[in-house]
Amino acid sequence: MTTAETAGSPATGRTFPDDFLWGTATAAYQIEGAATEGGRGPSIWDTYSHTPGRTRDGDTGDVACDHYHRWREDVDHLERLGVDAYRLSISWPRVQPGGRGPLNAEGVAFYRDLIDTLRERGIRPVVTLYHWDLPQELEDAGGWANRATAEAFGEYARAMATELGERVEVWTTLNEPWCSAYLGYASGVHAPGRTEPAAALAAVHHLNLAHGLAAAAIRDVLPGAQVSITLNLHVIRPDDASSEADADAVRRIDALANRAFLGPLLDGAYPADLLADTASVTDWSFVRDGDTALIAQPLDLLGINYYSTVRVRRYAGTGERSENDGHGSSAHSAWVAAGDVEFVTQPGPYTAMGWNIEPAGLTELLLRIHTEHPGLPMAVTENGAAFDDEVVTDADGRRRVHDERRVAYLHDHVAAVGDALDAGADVRGYFAWSLMDNFEWGYGYSKRFGILHVDYPTGERTWKDSAYWFARLASSRTLPPVTASTP
Ligand code: IFM
């Protein structure tokens, strides 16, 4: 996809509803830094990133974008962008260092000040309670494989609802529990780095349960609260559309990736085929009476994170088995009990993550949820692309980043959201990932997703062309041409 190809897109110029929310997103561990300041306790990502060999170049979130100290400047950028909303996450170990027990007043004050300032500037705070930074003490007691972690999360959610109250526009319980469970406990490419398939399935359930307990606690404190969860739902293609074996591979991956969450959240039950497929790993006896009813409370909004698609086939059993699922390589599979499914490379173009660019997959995903759960409000809570950006000094002496591939990516994905709206899906907002370059987990600082460039040695923020383009989208509520990105 190039600028030239999208410049003449028929979608350019289409308008979006006045109340559609345009926003950007970040997460605490990826931007805050100040890992040992302000009374913050250690999280699993501190431990993991400080373990040799776990992250690219040994990068850690110790300093990150230094948002903890520069947050006022970052709010200024948000105001200048003209966004309606900002999606941030609360670092659990900053507000409750041990994951249980007393709150850290300094940590709570940090988020209260940030949220109040956002509101003063007319920016709605969309707050995620868990974007992967589990307090280390809870992991030491078993982590998400342990039911008590879900119970602690429910109490943490209650405390945050009490402390922050009506300031928060939307409460998102979890971000991408798929990653927390399978990358954290099966393939080990995310913290805590465990490679125990049975623990990964227990984590799936305890994360779902944590959502349910948190939703109930938030509504108990704030009866009118808007409660959501964000999932990274997978769009899965068969390698050979005429193959029954490949269709079954799609079904298997859909069960693990999508229906393991959508089932209990929206249908009140785990899918029977998921339980059967994984029976050799666990009997799911960690699911207790009443759990699925608690998980299936009404959702005010389903957050969907979308970047690309995956393609699968039945592994023929000969030669090297490919696991090109875009989530990093490991000797251990993220795909529990699916050793006979192979992830195959897809046609490009690709981002710097090696992820294929396929905007139509986003329309397909939104319409799938719309069809299966008519009337369920949705928002695209993350979408964006990493590219190898270059900072240049233009003739006028200003630093610039001419990231035309990111502008084209955003343009085409926003157009894809427009297509879903046209087809009747109830999509309420779109959040670009990310406001700024940041710590991309196992990839460290090597992958830049921001619409603001961050110079890590100095912390300096520079607007990329995509930021100018996004500001124009947010102010006009009309899809600008990709050529409209220069200030
Ligand atoms: O950076 C992450 C984010 O934390 C969760 N969703 C995907 C992004 C890009 O990998």
Short mmCIF file of C-alpha atoms and ligand atoms in Angstrom, two decimals:
data_model
loop_
_atom_site.label_atom_id
_atom_site.label_comp_id
_atom_site.label_asym_id
_atom_site.label_seq_id
_atom_site.Cartn_x
_atom_site.Cartn_y
_atom_site.Cartn_z
CA MET A 1 0.00 0.00 0.00
CA THR A 2 1.45 3.33 -0.95
CA THR A 3 0.36 6.90 -0.65
CA ALA A 4 -0.22 6.96 -4.38
CA GLU A 5 -2.55 3.97 -4.22
CA THR A 6 -4.68 5.39 -1.45
CA ALA A 7 -4.60 9.04 -2.54
CA GLY A 8 -7.51 8.48 -4.86
CA SER A 9 -9.48 6.25 -2.50
CA PRO A 10 -13.24 6.70 -2.82
CA ALA A 11 -13.42 6.68 0.98
CA THR A 12 -11.50 9.95 1.25
CA GLY A 13 -13.88 12.72 2.23
CA ARG A 14 -16.42 10.46 3.93
CA THR A 15 -17.82 11.87 7.12
CA PHE A 16 -18.29 10.25 10.51
CA PRO A 17 -20.99 10.93 13.10
CA ASP A 18 -20.49 14.03 15.26
CA ASP A 19 -20.49 11.95 18.43
CA PHE A 20 -17.94 9.42 17.10
CA LEU A 21 -14.92 9.45 19.45
CA TRP A 22 -11.50 10.06 17.93
CA GLY A 23 -8.71 9.23 20.30
CA THR A 24 -5.23 7.90 20.84
CA ALA A 25 -4.12 5.12 23.19
CA THR A 26 -1.16 4.25 25.42
CA ALA A 27 -0.41 1.91 28.32
CA ALA A 28 1.29 2.61 31.64
CA TYR A 29 4.31 0.33 31.44
CA GLN A 30 5.00 1.32 27.86
CA ILE A 31 5.26 5.06 28.51
CA GLU A 32 5.51 6.02 32.20
CA GLY A 33 9.00 5.04 33.31
CA ALA A 34 9.66 6.07 36.94
CA ALA A 35 9.60 2.38 37.76
CA THR A 36 10.89 2.80 41.28
CA GLU A 37 9.52 6.28 42.00
CA GLY A 38 6.46 7.55 43.81
CA GLY A 39 5.99 4.40 45.86
CA ARG A 40 5.42 2.12 42.87
CA GLY A 41 5.98 -1.58 43.50
CA PRO A 42 7.54 -4.06 41.05
CA SER A 43 5.48 -5.65 38.30
CA ILE A 44 5.99 -8.80 36.28
CA TRP A 45 7.23 -6.64 33.39
CA ASP A 46 9.97 -5.15 35.58
CA THR A 47 11.11 -8.63 36.50
CA TYR A 48 10.81 -10.01 32.99
CA SER A 49 12.52 -7.10 31.20
CA HIS A 50 15.39 -7.19 33.70
CA THR A 51 15.94 -10.90 33.03
CA PRO A 52 18.76 -11.29 30.49
CA GLY A 53 17.64 -12.43 27.05
CA ARG A 54 13.96 -11.62 27.48
CA THR A 55 13.67 -8.32 25.57
CA ARG A 56 15.41 -6.91 22.50
CA ASP A 57 18.74 -5.35 23.56
CA GLY A 58 17.75 -5.87 27.20
CA ASP A 59 15.39 -2.88 27.01
CA THR A 60 13.22 -2.18 30.06
CA GLY A 61 10.40 0.20 30.97
CA ASP A 62 12.51 1.87 33.69
CA VAL A 63 12.46 5.23 31.89
CA ALA A 64 10.35 4.59 28.77
CA CYS A 65 8.92 7.93 27.52
CA ASP A 66 9.26 9.47 30.98
CA HIS A 67 5.55 10.22 30.84
CA TYR A 68 5.40 10.10 34.65
CA HIS A 69 7.33 13.39 34.66
CA ARG A 70 6.26 14.78 31.27
CA TRP A 71 2.54 14.04 31.44
CA ARG A 72 1.52 17.71 31.32
CA GLU A 73 3.38 18.13 28.07
CA ASP A 74 1.71 14.97 26.74
CA VAL A 75 -1.73 16.34 27.63
CA ASP A 76 -0.79 19.49 25.71
CA HIS A 77 -0.07 17.32 22.68
CA LEU A 78 -3.44 15.59 23.05
CA GLU A 79 -5.20 18.95 23.22
CA ARG A 80 -3.33 20.16 20.14
CA LEU A 81 -4.29 16.97 18.33
CA GLY A 82 -7.90 17.84 19.09
CA VAL A 83 -8.83 14.32 20.15
CA ASP A 84 -12.13 13.65 21.90
CA ALA A 85 -10.76 10.91 24.12
CA TYR A 86 -7.54 9.43 25.45
CA ARG A 87 -7.18 5.77 26.36
CA LEU A 88 -4.67 5.28 29.17
CA SER A 89 -4.00 2.47 31.60
CA ILE A 90 -3.46 2.51 35.34
CA SER A 91 -0.38 0.75 36.62
CA TRP A 92 -1.75 -1.56 39.32
CA PRO A 93 1.63 -1.71 41.17
CA ARG A 94 1.77 2.11 41.19
CA VAL A 95 -1.57 2.47 42.98
CA GLN A 96 -1.47 -0.77 45.03
CA PRO A 97 2.15 -1.94 45.16
CA GLY A 98 1.50 -5.45 46.47
CA GLY A 99 -1.66 -6.05 44.42
CA ARG A 100 -3.63 -6.27 47.69
CA GLY A 101 -3.92 -4.15 50.77
CA PRO A 102 -3.20 -0.47 51.17
CA LEU A 103 -3.26 1.94 48.27
CA ASN A 104 -0.29 4.16 47.46
CA ALA A 105 -1.71 7.69 47.77
CA GLU A 106 1.02 9.17 45.56
CA GLY A 107 0.20 6.76 42.75
CA VAL A 108 -3.54 7.42 43.00
CA ALA A 109 -2.87 11.18 42.98
CA PHE A 110 -0.85 10.82 39.76
CA TYR A 111 -3.84 9.37 37.89
CA ARG A 112 -6.34 11.71 39.55
CA ASP A 113 -4.32 14.74 38.40
CA LEU A 114 -3.86 13.33 34.90
CA ILE A 115 -7.54 12.51 34.51
CA ASP A 116 -8.69 15.84 35.94
CA THR A 117 -6.39 17.70 33.56
CA LEU A 118 -7.69 15.70 30.59
CA ARG A 119 -11.25 16.57 31.56
CA GLU A 120 -10.40 20.24 31.99
CA ARG A 121 -9.17 20.19 28.39
CA GLY A 122 -12.31 18.50 27.16
CA ILE A 123 -10.65 15.09 26.59
CA ARG A 124 -12.61 12.09 27.83
CA PRO A 125 -10.55 9.58 29.84
CA VAL A 126 -11.04 5.95 28.78
CA VAL A 127 -9.25 4.03 31.50
CA THR A 128 -7.93 0.48 31.31
CA LEU A 129 -7.35 -1.15 34.68
CA TYR A 130 -4.98 -3.88 33.46
CA HIS A 131 -2.62 -3.56 30.55
CA TRP A 132 -0.31 -6.44 31.56
CA ASP A 133 1.65 -5.05 34.54
CA LEU A 134 0.65 -7.48 37.28
CA PRO A 135 2.13 -6.70 40.72
CA GLN A 136 5.02 -9.13 41.16
CA GLU A 137 3.75 -10.27 44.57
CA LEU A 138 0.62 -11.66 42.92
CA GLU A 139 2.70 -13.55 40.36
CA ASP A 140 4.83 -14.96 43.18
CA ALA A 141 1.59 -16.36 44.61
CA GLY A 142 0.69 -18.05 41.29
CA GLY A 143 -0.27 -15.17 39.00
CA TRP A 144 -3.21 -15.51 36.65
CA ALA A 145 -3.12 -19.30 37.01
CA ASN A 146 -4.41 -18.65 40.52
CA ARG A 147 -8.05 -17.75 41.21
CA ALA A 148 -7.02 -15.41 44.03
CA THR A 149 -5.49 -13.05 41.44
CA ALA A 150 -8.93 -12.53 39.90
CA GLU A 151 -10.35 -11.83 43.35
CA ALA A 152 -7.57 -9.31 44.05
CA PHE A 153 -8.32 -7.65 40.72
CA GLY A 154 -11.97 -7.23 41.68
CA GLU A 155 -10.92 -5.47 44.89
CA TYR A 156 -8.43 -3.27 43.00
CA ALA A 157 -11.21 -2.29 40.56
CA ARG A 158 -13.48 -1.40 43.49
CA ALA A 159 -10.73 0.75 45.00
CA MET A 160 -10.15 2.59 41.72
CA ALA A 161 -13.87 3.20 41.20
CA THR A 162 -14.02 4.61 44.73
CA GLU A 163 -10.94 6.81 44.30
CA LEU A 164 -11.54 8.08 40.77
CA GLY A 165 -15.32 7.95 40.64
CA GLU A 166 -17.22 9.84 37.98
CA ARG A 167 -14.06 11.30 36.46
CA VAL A 168 -13.62 8.22 34.31
CA GLU A 169 -15.72 8.15 31.15
CA VAL A 170 -15.32 4.46 30.31
CA TRP A 171 -13.84 1.74 32.54
CA THR A 172 -12.04 -0.96 30.58
CA THR A 173 -11.25 -3.90 32.80
CA LEU A 174 -8.60 -5.76 30.75
CA ASN A 175 -6.57 -5.13 27.65
CA GLU A 176 -6.08 -8.17 25.39
CA PRO A 177 -6.41 -11.00 27.92
CA TRP A 178 -5.35 -13.30 25.05
CA CYS A 179 -1.81 -11.90 25.36
CA SER A 180 -1.78 -12.07 29.16
CA ALA A 181 -2.82 -15.72 29.15
CA TYR A 182 -1.16 -17.33 26.15
CA LEU A 183 1.95 -15.17 25.62
CA GLY A 184 2.52 -14.89 29.37
CA TYR A 185 1.89 -18.51 30.38
CA ALA A 186 2.19 -20.70 27.24
CA SER A 187 4.79 -19.33 24.80
CA GLY A 188 6.51 -17.22 27.45
CA VAL A 189 7.34 -14.32 25.10
CA HIS A 190 5.61 -11.95 27.51
CA ALA A 191 5.87 -11.61 31.29
CA PRO A 192 5.89 -13.66 33.43
CA GLY A 193 7.53 -15.87 30.78
CA ARG A 194 6.01 -19.18 31.87
CA THR A 195 5.60 -22.07 29.44
CA GLU A 196 2.84 -24.12 31.06
CA PRO A 197 -0.12 -24.80 28.75
CA ALA A 198 -2.49 -25.82 31.56
CA ALA A 199 -1.64 -22.64 33.46
CA ALA A 200 -2.39 -20.63 30.30
CA LEU A 201 -5.93 -22.04 30.12
CA ALA A 202 -6.44 -21.44 33.83
CA ALA A 203 -5.24 -17.86 33.17
CA VAL A 204 -7.83 -17.49 30.39
CA HIS A 205 -10.57 -18.30 32.86
CA HIS A 206 -9.20 -16.26 35.74
CA LEU A 207 -8.82 -13.22 33.46
CA ASN A 208 -12.43 -13.62 32.32
CA LEU A 209 -13.46 -14.01 35.96
CA ALA A 210 -11.40 -10.93 36.89
CA HIS A 211 -13.36 -8.96 34.32
CA GLY A 212 -16.66 -10.14 35.81
CA LEU A 213 -15.63 -9.38 39.39
CA ALA A 214 -14.32 -5.95 38.38
CA ALA A 215 -17.44 -5.09 36.36
CA ALA A 216 -19.63 -5.96 39.36
CA ALA A 217 -17.44 -3.97 41.77
CA ILE A 218 -17.34 -0.88 39.53
CA ARG A 219 -21.12 -0.90 39.09
CA ASP A 220 -21.58 -1.44 42.81
CA VAL A 221 -19.64 1.78 43.51
CA LEU A 222 -20.76 3.70 40.40
CA PRO A 223 -24.15 2.43 39.24
CA GLY A 224 -24.07 4.49 36.03
CA ALA A 225 -20.55 3.50 35.01
CA GLN A 226 -19.76 2.49 31.43
CA VAL A 227 -17.92 -0.84 31.59
CA SER A 228 -15.96 -2.43 28.77
CA ILE A 229 -13.24 -4.94 27.98
CA THR A 230 -10.77 -4.78 25.09
CA LEU A 231 -10.00 -7.93 23.10
CA ASN A 232 -7.47 -8.50 20.34
CA LEU A 233 -9.83 -10.62 18.29
CA HIS A 234 -8.18 -12.57 15.49
CA VAL A 235 -9.31 -12.55 11.86
CA ILE A 236 -8.37 -16.04 10.72
CA ARG A 237 -8.16 -17.17 7.12
CA PRO A 238 -7.81 -20.74 5.84
CA ASP A 239 -4.73 -21.29 3.69
CA ASP A 240 -6.84 -23.29 1.22
CA ALA A 241 -10.46 -22.15 1.20
CA SER A 242 -11.57 -25.49 -0.27
CA SER A 243 -9.84 -27.63 2.37
CA GLU A 244 -11.92 -29.13 5.20
CA ALA A 245 -8.76 -29.67 7.22
CA ASP A 246 -7.89 -25.98 6.93
CA ALA A 247 -11.45 -25.01 7.86
CA ASP A 248 -11.03 -27.09 11.00
CA ALA A 249 -7.72 -25.35 11.72
CA VAL A 250 -9.60 -22.01 11.52
CA ARG A 251 -12.23 -23.34 13.94
CA ARG A 252 -9.54 -24.49 16.42
CA ILE A 253 -7.74 -21.14 16.42
CA ASP A 254 -11.01 -19.21 16.55
CA ALA A 255 -11.93 -21.15 19.70
CA LEU A 256 -8.63 -20.38 21.46
CA ALA A 257 -8.22 -16.81 20.24
CA ASN A 258 -11.75 -15.47 20.08
CA ARG A 259 -14.47 -17.68 21.50
CA ALA A 260 -12.52 -18.47 24.73
CA PHE A 261 -13.35 -14.84 25.59
CA LEU A 262 -16.46 -14.01 23.56
CA GLY A 263 -18.19 -17.21 24.73
CA PRO A 264 -18.22 -16.52 28.47
CA LEU A 265 -18.50 -12.73 28.03
CA LEU A 266 -21.38 -12.62 25.59
CA ASP A 267 -22.98 -16.08 25.59
CA GLY A 268 -22.43 -17.07 29.22
CA ALA A 269 -20.52 -20.29 28.46
CA TYR A 270 -17.22 -21.63 27.20
CA PRO A 271 -17.62 -23.18 23.74
CA ALA A 272 -17.99 -26.96 23.82
CA ASP A 273 -15.41 -27.42 21.04
CA LEU A 274 -12.80 -25.44 23.01
CA LEU A 275 -13.31 -27.71 26.03
CA ALA A 276 -13.04 -30.80 23.81
CA ASP A 277 -9.99 -29.56 21.88
CA THR A 278 -8.06 -28.83 25.09
CA ALA A 279 -9.22 -31.86 27.12
CA SER A 280 -5.73 -33.42 27.00
CA VAL A 281 -4.34 -30.33 28.76
CA THR A 282 -6.99 -29.54 31.38
CA ASP A 283 -10.46 -30.59 32.51
CA TRP A 284 -11.40 -26.91 33.13
CA SER A 285 -12.35 -27.78 36.71
CA PHE A 286 -11.15 -24.31 37.70
CA VAL A 287 -14.49 -23.02 36.33
CA ARG A 288 -16.80 -22.96 39.35
CA ASP A 289 -20.58 -22.71 39.54
CA GLY A 290 -21.68 -19.14 39.00
CA ASP A 291 -18.46 -18.01 37.32
CA THR A 292 -19.80 -17.75 33.77
CA ALA A 293 -22.92 -15.86 34.93
CA LEU A 294 -20.65 -13.35 36.62
CA ILE A 295 -18.50 -12.99 33.51
CA ALA A 296 -21.52 -12.49 31.23
CA GLN A 297 -22.75 -9.24 32.76
CA PRO A 298 -23.90 -6.70 30.19
CA LEU A 299 -21.13 -4.83 28.45
CA ASP A 300 -21.58 -1.15 27.67
CA LEU A 301 -18.88 -1.31 25.03
CA LEU A 302 -16.67 -3.97 23.47
CA GLY A 303 -13.18 -2.67 22.67
CA ILE A 304 -11.54 -4.27 19.67
CA ASN A 305 -7.83 -4.02 18.87
CA TYR A 306 -6.98 -4.80 15.27
CA TYR A 307 -3.68 -4.78 13.39
CA SER A 308 -3.66 -7.61 10.83
CA THR A 309 -4.91 -11.10 9.99
CA VAL A 310 -3.57 -14.66 10.41
CA ARG A 311 -3.65 -17.57 7.98
CA VAL A 312 -3.70 -21.20 9.10
CA ARG A 313 -3.64 -24.72 7.75
CA ARG A 314 -3.53 -28.26 9.06
CA TYR A 315 0.13 -29.16 9.60
CA ALA A 316 1.05 -31.96 7.24
CA GLY A 317 3.40 -33.48 9.81
CA THR A 318 6.51 -33.28 7.67
CA GLY A 319 9.18 -30.61 7.50
CA GLU A 320 9.49 -27.65 9.78
CA ARG A 321 6.21 -26.44 11.25
CA SER A 322 5.77 -22.71 10.81
CA GLU A 323 4.27 -20.64 13.60
CA ASN A 324 4.22 -17.25 11.96
CA ASP A 325 1.39 -15.84 14.07
CA GLY A 326 3.02 -12.42 14.45
CA HIS A 327 3.46 -12.76 18.20
CA GLY A 328 7.18 -13.56 18.43
CA SER A 329 9.02 -16.86 18.24
CA SER A 330 9.42 -19.31 21.06
CA ALA A 331 10.24 -22.98 21.41
CA HIS A 332 6.85 -23.22 23.09
CA SER A 333 3.59 -22.58 21.29
CA ALA A 334 1.08 -19.94 22.34
CA TRP A 335 -1.59 -22.15 20.74
CA VAL A 336 -2.40 -24.66 23.45
CA ALA A 337 -3.31 -28.15 22.20
CA ALA A 338 -3.15 -26.99 18.57
CA GLY A 339 0.16 -28.54 17.55
CA ASP A 340 -1.38 -29.74 14.31
CA VAL A 341 -2.22 -26.21 13.19
CA GLU A 342 0.35 -24.24 11.24
CA PHE A 343 0.46 -20.44 10.83
CA VAL A 344 1.57 -19.60 7.32
CA THR A 345 3.07 -16.43 5.94
CA GLN A 346 0.57 -14.16 4.27
CA PRO A 347 0.89 -11.88 1.29
CA GLY A 348 2.21 -8.38 2.02
CA PRO A 349 2.58 -5.50 2.29
CA TYR A 350 3.90 -5.64 5.84
CA THR A 351 4.61 -3.27 8.71
CA ALA A 352 7.94 -3.26 10.57
CA MET A 353 6.45 -5.93 12.85
CA GLY A 354 6.18 -8.22 9.82
CA TRP A 355 2.37 -8.00 10.13
CA ASN A 356 0.43 -7.99 6.87
CA ILE A 357 -1.63 -4.91 6.13
CA GLU A 358 -5.25 -5.83 5.44
CA PRO A 359 -7.82 -3.11 6.27
CA ALA A 360 -10.70 -5.27 5.02
CA GLY A 361 -10.05 -7.59 7.96
CA LEU A 362 -11.16 -4.83 10.32
CA THR A 363 -14.47 -4.38 8.52
CA GLU A 364 -14.94 -8.16 8.58
CA LEU A 365 -14.26 -8.33 12.31
CA LEU A 366 -16.62 -5.50 13.22
CA LEU A 367 -19.34 -7.04 11.07
CA ARG A 368 -18.82 -10.46 12.62
CA ILE A 369 -19.49 -9.06 16.08
CA HIS A 370 -22.38 -6.99 14.76
CA THR A 371 -23.93 -10.07 13.17
CA GLU A 372 -23.38 -12.37 16.15
CA HIS A 373 -24.37 -9.77 18.76
CA PRO A 374 -26.61 -7.21 17.08
CA GLY A 375 -26.68 -3.85 18.82
CA LEU A 376 -23.52 -4.39 20.87
CA PRO A 377 -21.67 -1.04 20.92
CA MET A 378 -18.04 -1.38 19.84
CA ALA A 379 -14.99 0.85 19.57
CA VAL A 380 -11.69 0.22 17.84
CA THR A 381 -9.53 0.76 20.90
CA GLU A 382 -6.22 0.17 19.09
CA ASN A 383 -5.14 0.28 15.48
CA GLY A 384 -1.87 1.46 14.04
CA ALA A 385 1.44 0.43 12.56
CA ALA A 386 5.14 0.31 13.34
CA PHE A 387 7.49 1.50 10.64
CA ASP A 388 11.19 2.37 10.65
CA ASP A 389 10.72 6.12 10.92
CA GLU A 390 13.41 8.61 10.18
CA VAL A 391 13.64 12.11 11.64
CA VAL A 392 14.74 14.65 9.04
CA THR A 393 15.39 18.35 9.20
CA ASP A 394 13.41 20.07 6.46
CA ALA A 395 14.46 23.14 4.53
CA ASP A 396 12.67 25.34 7.06
CA GLY A 397 14.92 23.91 9.79
CA ARG A 398 12.14 21.95 11.51
CA ARG A 399 12.41 18.33 12.58
CA ARG A 400 9.90 16.20 10.73
CA VAL A 401 8.99 12.55 10.27
CA HIS A 402 7.46 11.90 6.87
CA ASP A 403 5.72 8.64 7.75
CA GLU A 404 3.53 8.33 4.69
CA ARG A 405 3.11 4.56 5.11
CA ARG A 406 1.58 5.10 8.57
CA VAL A 407 -0.71 7.82 7.19
CA ALA A 408 -1.84 5.42 4.47
CA TYR A 409 -2.34 2.63 7.03
CA LEU A 410 -4.47 4.86 9.27
CA HIS A 411 -6.41 6.24 6.33
CA ASP A 412 -7.31 2.81 5.01
CA HIS A 413 -8.25 1.39 8.41
CA VAL A 414 -10.43 4.37 9.29
CA ALA A 415 -12.07 3.88 5.90
CA ALA A 416 -12.63 0.23 6.87
CA VAL A 417 -14.40 1.37 10.04
CA GLY A 418 -16.56 3.60 7.82
CA ASP A 419 -17.49 0.55 5.76
CA ALA A 420 -18.58 -1.28 8.92
CA LEU A 421 -20.68 1.72 9.98
CA ASP A 422 -22.30 1.80 6.56
CA ALA A 423 -23.19 -1.88 6.97
CA GLY A 424 -24.94 -1.14 10.26
CA ALA A 425 -22.30 -1.93 12.92
CA ASP A 426 -22.56 0.20 16.07
CA VAL A 427 -18.99 1.52 16.21
CA ARG A 428 -18.59 4.43 18.61
CA GLY A 429 -14.92 5.37 18.32
CA TYR A 430 -11.45 4.81 16.95
CA PHE A 431 -8.20 5.08 18.94
CA ALA A 432 -4.87 5.23 17.14
CA TRP A 433 -2.12 3.14 18.65
CA SER A 434 -0.21 4.94 19.78
CA LEU A 435 -0.04 8.55 20.90
CA MET A 436 3.75 8.18 20.96
CA ASP A 437 6.54 5.71 20.28
CA ASN A 438 7.03 3.52 23.33
CA PHE A 439 8.26 0.26 24.87
CA GLU A 440 6.98 -2.44 22.54
CA TRP A 441 7.25 -5.28 25.06
CA GLY A 442 9.63 -8.03 23.91
CA TYR A 443 10.75 -5.83 21.02
CA GLY A 444 11.89 -3.09 23.39
CA TYR A 445 12.24 0.30 21.75
CA SER A 446 13.02 -1.13 18.30
CA LYS A 447 9.44 -0.75 17.00
CA ARG A 448 7.85 2.67 16.69
CA PHE A 449 4.02 2.80 16.65
CA GLY A 450 3.59 6.45 17.65
CA ILE A 451 2.06 9.32 15.76
CA LEU A 452 4.48 11.34 17.89
CA HIS A 453 8.14 10.42 17.57
CA VAL A 454 10.05 10.04 20.85
CA ASP A 455 13.79 10.64 20.98
CA TYR A 456 14.58 8.31 23.87
CA PRO A 457 17.89 9.87 25.03
CA THR A 458 16.27 13.32 25.45
CA GLY A 459 12.57 12.47 25.68
CA GLU A 460 11.81 15.03 22.96
CA ARG A 461 8.46 14.51 21.19
CA THR A 462 8.16 15.37 17.48
CA TRP A 463 4.93 15.31 15.54
CA LYS A 464 5.08 12.85 12.66
CA ASP A 465 3.07 13.60 9.52
CA SER A 466 0.55 11.03 10.80
CA ALA A 467 -0.10 13.26 13.83
CA TYR A 468 -0.93 16.23 11.60
CA TRP A 469 -3.14 13.96 9.51
CA PHE A 470 -4.91 12.58 12.61
CA ALA A 471 -5.48 16.09 13.97
CA ARG A 472 -7.16 17.01 10.71
CA LEU A 473 -9.36 13.88 10.92
CA ALA A 474 -10.35 14.66 14.52
CA SER A 475 -11.22 18.28 13.79
CA SER A 476 -13.03 17.73 10.48
CA ARG A 477 -14.63 14.35 11.31
CA THR A 478 -14.08 13.68 7.63
CA LEU A 479 -11.49 11.26 6.23
CA PRO A 480 -8.68 13.46 4.92
CA PRO A 481 -6.67 12.50 1.86
CA VAL A 482 -3.33 10.89 2.66
CA THR A 483 -1.66 13.88 1.11
CA ALA A 484 -3.13 16.16 3.78
CA SER A 485 -0.52 15.39 6.37
CA THR A 486 2.02 18.18 6.11
CA PRO A 487 1.54 21.10 8.50
O1 IFM B 1 1.92 -2.22 21.94
C1 IFM B 1 0.88 -3.14 21.90
C2 IFM B 1 -0.16 -2.84 22.94
O2 IFM B 1 0.39 -2.80 24.22
C3 IFM B 1 -1.23 -3.90 22.92
N1 IFM B 1 -1.76 -4.10 21.60
C4 IFM B 1 -0.82 -4.25 20.53
C5 IFM B 1 0.21 -3.15 20.54
C6 IFM B 1 1.21 -3.32 19.40
O3 IFM B 1 1.86 -4.55 19.50
#
